[in-house]
Amino acid sequence: MASHSWHSLRNSFFGAALLLLIAAATVALNSLAQASGNPPQSSSNTKQDRWLHVRVENPDAKDEIVRVNVPLELAERVLPTIDRDSLHHGKVRVDQIDCHGVDLRALLDAVRASKDGEFVTVQNKDADVRVAKQNNYFLVHVIDRKNSKKAHVEVKVPMKVVEALLSSGKDELDLVAGLHALSTQGDTELVSVKDERNTVRVWLDSKNVSD
Amino acid sequence: MLLAKLALGFGGTLLVAGAYTFHEGVMRVDEDHVNVRHVHVWLPAAVVPLALHVIPKHQLERAAEQASPWLPTLRALTKELKKYPEAELINVRDSNQRVHIRTHNGKLLIDVDGSEEQVHLACPLAVIDDVSSELEANAPTV
């Protein structure tokens, strides 16, 4: 009887050990398969992600570069969790931002309410400035001729984004709503700045790297 | 015979632990300061959440209290980053230093290379999620 119990105990032990080994081997093989070139599947494969890219380059110093690539969905989810300084629940208080006397919200509100057209046009020997609303885009175009190398600024923001930014209360801009509106847009260049030292580009596309 | 069985049991356990570690990866922190100190920590990722249960409760509560304003952000960030296991996020460099933040194989990699110091961090996103959950559970309730 004792011998039988010992026998079944030994069988159970070996059975359990065998199961452990199989489980370990399965986990190890699974990990090896992932490591050997089958990248982990992600939800990003199922739908097209929208990425916001920022790139700053200095053509005279090739070793100076800034590259930022942010998935819009990530920014949309993370921003509301930040409750710091002027940023609360994905909204930024503009009354605390120094815009050199310009009421940013009032300016954007005026642009939203007006029809297509040019709001500001300045052309002289030093500068060429144009602020306009055209084909559902808010456009800013600046050429600064004061410096030896001309500086260019081009800003192109979809009006849907401007409207979403203004959808919050007074003195606030709803950044999350703005990002959400941006995510529905096609590939587009939002900001391009070129001065004598740096070139800055901010654009939107579906690639997860800036080339 | 008994020794053989013990060895088999120990070997099996080790294999499972090793396989789990291999599966979860390694958390790596390397910190180098010129002529001052070098810190290199390689930890099996599976150990980190376990270690949190060993830390004295008051220490964990203090850490949780300090980190609490940022824990929701950390959790949201980790959850979202898991959707992007291979992504270049930030690459900033000038003639003196470089900061590179990316995800690779489900790990968050942060490399800071300066003329005076270097810090390299590689941490599985799952571990960051586990640690932030543990800290959140220990954070003081308002």
XYZ file of C-alpha atoms in Angstrom:
353
model
C 0.000 0.000 0.000
C 2.792 2.341 1.036
C 4.677 1.365 -2.078
C 1.624 2.152 -4.249
C 1.202 5.613 -2.644
C 4.872 6.368 -3.155
C 4.568 5.247 -6.759
C 1.585 7.531 -7.478
C 3.266 10.411 -5.623
C 6.376 9.937 -7.742
C 4.274 9.850 -10.935
C 2.450 13.021 -9.867
C 5.739 14.729 -9.154
C 7.173 13.805 -12.552
C 3.896 14.785 -14.213
C 3.966 18.199 -12.545
C 7.637 18.653 -13.417
C 6.917 17.715 -17.036
C 4.060 20.241 -17.211
C 6.326 22.930 -15.780
C 8.982 22.135 -18.362
C 6.431 22.246 -21.207
C 5.084 25.580 -19.917
C 8.596 26.971 -19.633
C 9.522 25.745 -23.107
C 6.322 27.264 -24.561
C 7.014 30.651 -22.980
C 10.660 30.530 -24.091
C 9.749 29.565 -27.669
C 7.136 32.299 -27.791
C 9.700 34.841 -26.641
C 12.248 33.549 -29.148
C 9.710 33.837 -31.950
C 9.043 37.464 -30.969
C 12.748 38.227 -30.678
C 13.529 36.676 -34.054
C 11.674 39.164 -36.141
C 7.979 38.831 -35.487
C 7.295 42.232 -33.978
C 4.622 42.327 -31.319
C 1.226 43.047 -32.795
C -0.276 46.294 -31.747
C -3.556 48.040 -32.129
C -1.659 50.599 -34.202
C -1.683 48.097 -37.035
C -5.444 47.888 -37.142
C -6.079 51.540 -37.945
C -4.056 54.333 -39.361
C -2.392 56.332 -36.627
C -1.850 60.020 -36.990
C 1.520 61.342 -35.917
C 2.547 64.901 -35.165
C 6.167 65.557 -36.077
C 8.434 68.391 -35.061
C 11.836 68.785 -36.610
C 14.396 71.503 -35.977
C 17.599 71.492 -37.987
C 20.564 73.738 -38.314
C 22.095 73.353 -41.781
C 25.379 74.858 -40.575
C 25.685 72.448 -37.656
C 24.790 68.961 -38.786
C 25.140 67.582 -35.273
C 22.347 69.805 -33.944
C 18.913 68.352 -34.436
C 15.548 68.053 -32.721
C 13.156 65.344 -33.791
C 9.905 64.740 -31.961
C 7.303 62.238 -33.141
C 4.082 62.040 -31.142
C 1.068 59.849 -31.864
C -1.949 62.173 -31.696
C -3.992 59.532 -29.902
C -1.341 59.289 -27.197
C -1.319 63.056 -26.740
C -5.133 63.069 -26.612
C -5.153 60.479 -23.830
C -2.228 61.788 -21.813
C -2.926 65.545 -21.848
C -6.132 65.329 -19.744
C -4.182 63.603 -16.964
C -1.880 66.601 -16.509
C -3.004 69.130 -13.939
C -0.151 71.579 -13.701
C 0.344 75.329 -14.065
C -1.965 76.614 -16.804
C -2.801 73.145 -18.112
C -5.882 71.471 -16.624
C -7.759 68.483 -18.020
C -6.453 69.039 -21.517
C -7.294 72.741 -21.544
C -4.847 75.576 -21.306
C -5.674 78.905 -19.718
C -4.682 81.604 -22.178
C -5.122 84.512 -19.795
C -1.876 83.419 -18.150
C 0.080 83.194 -21.371
C 2.106 86.222 -22.351
C 1.269 86.953 -25.992
C 2.816 90.422 -25.997
C -0.539 92.097 -25.478
C -2.385 90.065 -28.090
C -5.631 88.467 -26.912
C -5.046 85.091 -28.515
C -8.533 83.763 -27.942
C -10.212 86.914 -29.223
C -7.981 86.826 -32.292
C -8.853 83.217 -33.093
C -12.511 83.878 -32.376
C -12.503 86.794 -34.821
C -10.887 84.627 -37.466
C -13.460 81.893 -36.935
C -16.394 84.291 -37.253
C -15.173 86.025 -40.386
C -15.473 84.980 -44.023
C -12.564 83.972 -46.227
C -10.223 86.859 -46.888
C -7.039 88.628 -45.933
C -6.964 90.131 -42.449
C -3.500 91.567 -42.406
C -1.295 92.479 -45.323
C 1.951 94.330 -44.761
C 4.459 94.797 -47.516
C 7.513 96.977 -47.103
C 11.254 96.697 -47.595
C 11.743 94.956 -44.254
C 8.905 92.489 -44.169
C 6.096 90.816 -45.997
C 3.262 89.731 -43.698
C -0.017 88.129 -44.649
C -2.670 86.713 -42.320
C -5.640 85.180 -44.035
C -8.456 82.681 -43.941
C -8.739 80.669 -47.099
C -10.389 77.361 -48.072
C -11.043 76.483 -44.430
C -7.471 77.135 -43.398
C -6.044 79.851 -41.183
C -2.878 81.053 -42.898
C 0.036 83.124 -41.677
C 2.850 84.054 -44.023
C 5.818 86.145 -42.965
C 9.016 87.030 -44.800
C 11.522 88.992 -42.790
C 14.033 90.782 -45.029
C 15.926 92.605 -42.300
C 18.505 89.876 -41.889
C 21.105 88.975 -44.457
C 19.375 85.668 -45.062
C 15.633 85.995 -45.469
C 13.510 84.424 -42.735
C 10.286 82.688 -43.733
C 7.361 81.706 -41.528
C 4.436 79.721 -42.884
C 1.573 78.591 -40.649
C -1.386 76.647 -41.978
C -3.990 75.525 -39.463
C -7.280 73.877 -40.486
C -10.233 75.979 -39.300
C -11.776 72.871 -37.749
C -8.816 72.791 -35.407
C -9.237 76.487 -34.573
C -12.928 75.898 -33.856
C -12.131 72.896 -31.667
C -9.551 74.911 -29.748
C -12.210 77.549 -29.056
C -14.884 75.046 -28.049
C -13.944 75.393 -24.395
C -14.900 78.151 -21.979
C -13.696 81.718 -21.962
C -9.949 82.263 -21.458
C -9.273 78.646 -22.330
C -8.144 76.671 -25.344
C -9.211 73.043 -25.535
C -6.015 71.328 -26.632
C -7.508 67.828 -26.587
C -10.384 68.886 -28.832
C -7.836 70.586 -31.089
C -5.744 67.418 -31.304
C -8.839 65.359 -31.999
C -9.823 67.697 -34.821
C -6.272 67.528 -36.130
C -6.392 63.733 -36.180
C -9.253 63.844 -38.694
C -7.175 65.883 -41.140
C -5.111 64.488 -43.968
C -1.342 64.752 -44.200
C -0.504 68.414 -43.861
C 2.321 70.764 -43.006
C 1.260 73.006 -40.160
C 4.274 75.178 -39.468
C 7.404 75.915 -41.418
C 9.983 78.393 -40.183
C 13.274 79.090 -41.840
C 15.674 81.684 -40.553
C 19.385 82.251 -40.890
C 20.201 79.553 -38.334
C 17.422 76.992 -38.131
C 14.650 75.377 -40.062
C 11.606 74.287 -38.093
C 8.880 72.030 -39.445
C 5.717 70.828 -37.750
C 3.615 68.441 -39.770
C 1.051 65.699 -39.578
C 1.113 62.312 -41.301
C 0.699 58.592 -40.724
C 4.360 57.655 -40.435
C 5.877 56.883 -37.062
C 9.250 58.310 -38.043
C 10.277 61.643 -39.509
C 12.455 61.061 -42.544
C 17.653 9.519 -5.615
C 16.157 12.175 -3.363
C 18.896 14.582 -4.376
C 18.190 13.857 -8.037
C 14.503 14.652 -7.539
C 15.322 17.813 -5.643
C 17.685 18.809 -8.433
C 14.984 18.112 -11.013
C 12.460 20.193 -9.081
C 14.937 23.019 -8.579
C 15.991 22.843 -12.208
C 12.374 22.962 -13.364
C 11.634 25.953 -11.159
C 14.778 27.704 -12.371
C 13.835 27.044 -15.969
C 10.357 28.473 -15.439
C 11.763 31.510 -13.625
C 14.399 31.938 -16.322
C 11.843 31.616 -19.083
C 9.575 34.154 -17.344
C 12.491 36.537 -16.949
C 13.405 36.034 -20.582
C 9.789 36.637 -21.550
C 9.394 39.795 -19.476
C 12.878 41.044 -20.227
C 15.463 42.850 -18.199
C 15.253 46.275 -16.650
C 18.564 48.015 -17.166
C 19.909 51.240 -15.722
C 23.429 52.434 -16.532
C 24.702 55.711 -15.162
C 28.225 56.996 -15.809
C 29.726 60.193 -14.490
C 33.138 61.271 -15.647
C 35.708 60.371 -12.967
C 33.039 60.155 -10.303
C 30.888 57.103 -10.244
C 29.462 54.392 -12.427
C 26.186 52.686 -11.632
C 25.068 49.676 -13.627
C 21.924 47.840 -12.600
C 20.523 44.915 -14.540
C 17.394 43.426 -13.011
C 15.105 40.703 -14.303
C 11.908 42.629 -14.988
C 9.869 40.031 -13.113
C 11.723 40.913 -9.914
C 10.680 44.576 -9.858
C 6.971 44.159 -8.989
C 7.938 41.508 -6.427
C 10.484 43.850 -4.869
C 7.744 46.430 -4.315
C 6.096 44.026 -1.888
C 9.325 43.787 0.110
C 9.880 47.536 0.469
C 8.771 48.831 3.908
C 5.232 50.151 3.650
C 6.050 53.651 4.943
C 8.784 54.032 2.333
C 6.421 52.945 -0.416
C 3.726 55.333 0.841
C 6.207 58.206 0.855
C 7.294 57.405 -2.695
C 3.662 57.105 -3.744
C 2.821 60.463 -2.142
C 5.663 62.203 -3.975
C 4.798 60.581 -7.283
C 1.026 60.827 -6.923
C 0.492 63.999 -9.036
C 2.131 62.257 -11.972
C 0.852 58.707 -11.532
C -2.274 59.130 -13.709
C -0.058 60.624 -16.428
C 2.454 57.813 -16.101
C -0.265 55.173 -16.292
C -1.931 56.796 -19.300
C 1.419 57.240 -21.017
C 2.433 53.619 -20.413
C -0.920 52.313 -21.558
C -0.701 54.328 -24.773
C 2.959 53.556 -25.416
C 2.158 49.834 -25.345
C 0.321 50.447 -28.611
C 3.572 51.658 -30.159
C 6.177 48.984 -29.362
C 8.587 50.298 -32.020
C 8.629 54.086 -32.113
C 11.129 56.906 -32.243
C 9.671 59.548 -29.951
C 12.302 62.138 -29.156
C 15.772 62.655 -30.522
C 17.502 65.861 -29.484
C 21.195 66.398 -29.955
C 23.759 69.136 -30.184
C 27.530 69.139 -30.172
C 27.688 68.289 -26.447
C 24.794 66.065 -25.641
C 22.111 63.820 -26.947
C 18.746 62.720 -25.567
C 17.054 59.817 -27.269
C 13.699 58.410 -26.154
C 12.128 55.518 -28.003
C 10.284 52.244 -27.617
C 11.745 48.980 -28.824
C 10.366 45.476 -28.309
C 7.825 46.824 -25.816
C 10.522 48.541 -23.745
C 10.966 52.219 -23.065
C 14.546 53.198 -23.837
C 15.980 56.483 -22.631
C 19.558 57.400 -23.524
C 21.187 60.574 -22.314
C 24.741 61.086 -23.529
C 26.430 64.184 -22.225
C 30.032 65.221 -22.010
C 29.925 64.867 -18.218
C 27.503 62.047 -17.676
C 25.654 59.282 -19.421
C 22.418 57.626 -18.412
C 20.878 54.683 -20.214
C 17.565 53.244 -19.107
C 15.776 50.274 -20.595
C 12.556 49.291 -18.909
C 9.704 47.079 -20.130
C 6.498 49.115 -20.338
C 4.686 46.354 -18.466
C 7.001 46.913 -15.500
C 6.327 50.673 -15.482
C 2.626 49.856 -15.538
C 3.003 47.416 -12.626
C 5.067 49.863 -10.579
C 2.695 52.793 -11.179
C -0.281 50.580 -10.248
C 1.465 49.533 -7.053
C 2.339 53.128 -6.179
C -1.203 54.253 -6.961
C -2.550 51.590 -4.616
C -0.275 52.935 -1.874
C -0.883 56.618 -2.576
C -2.701 58.509 0.196
C -6.370 59.004 -0.537
C -7.624 62.588 -0.568
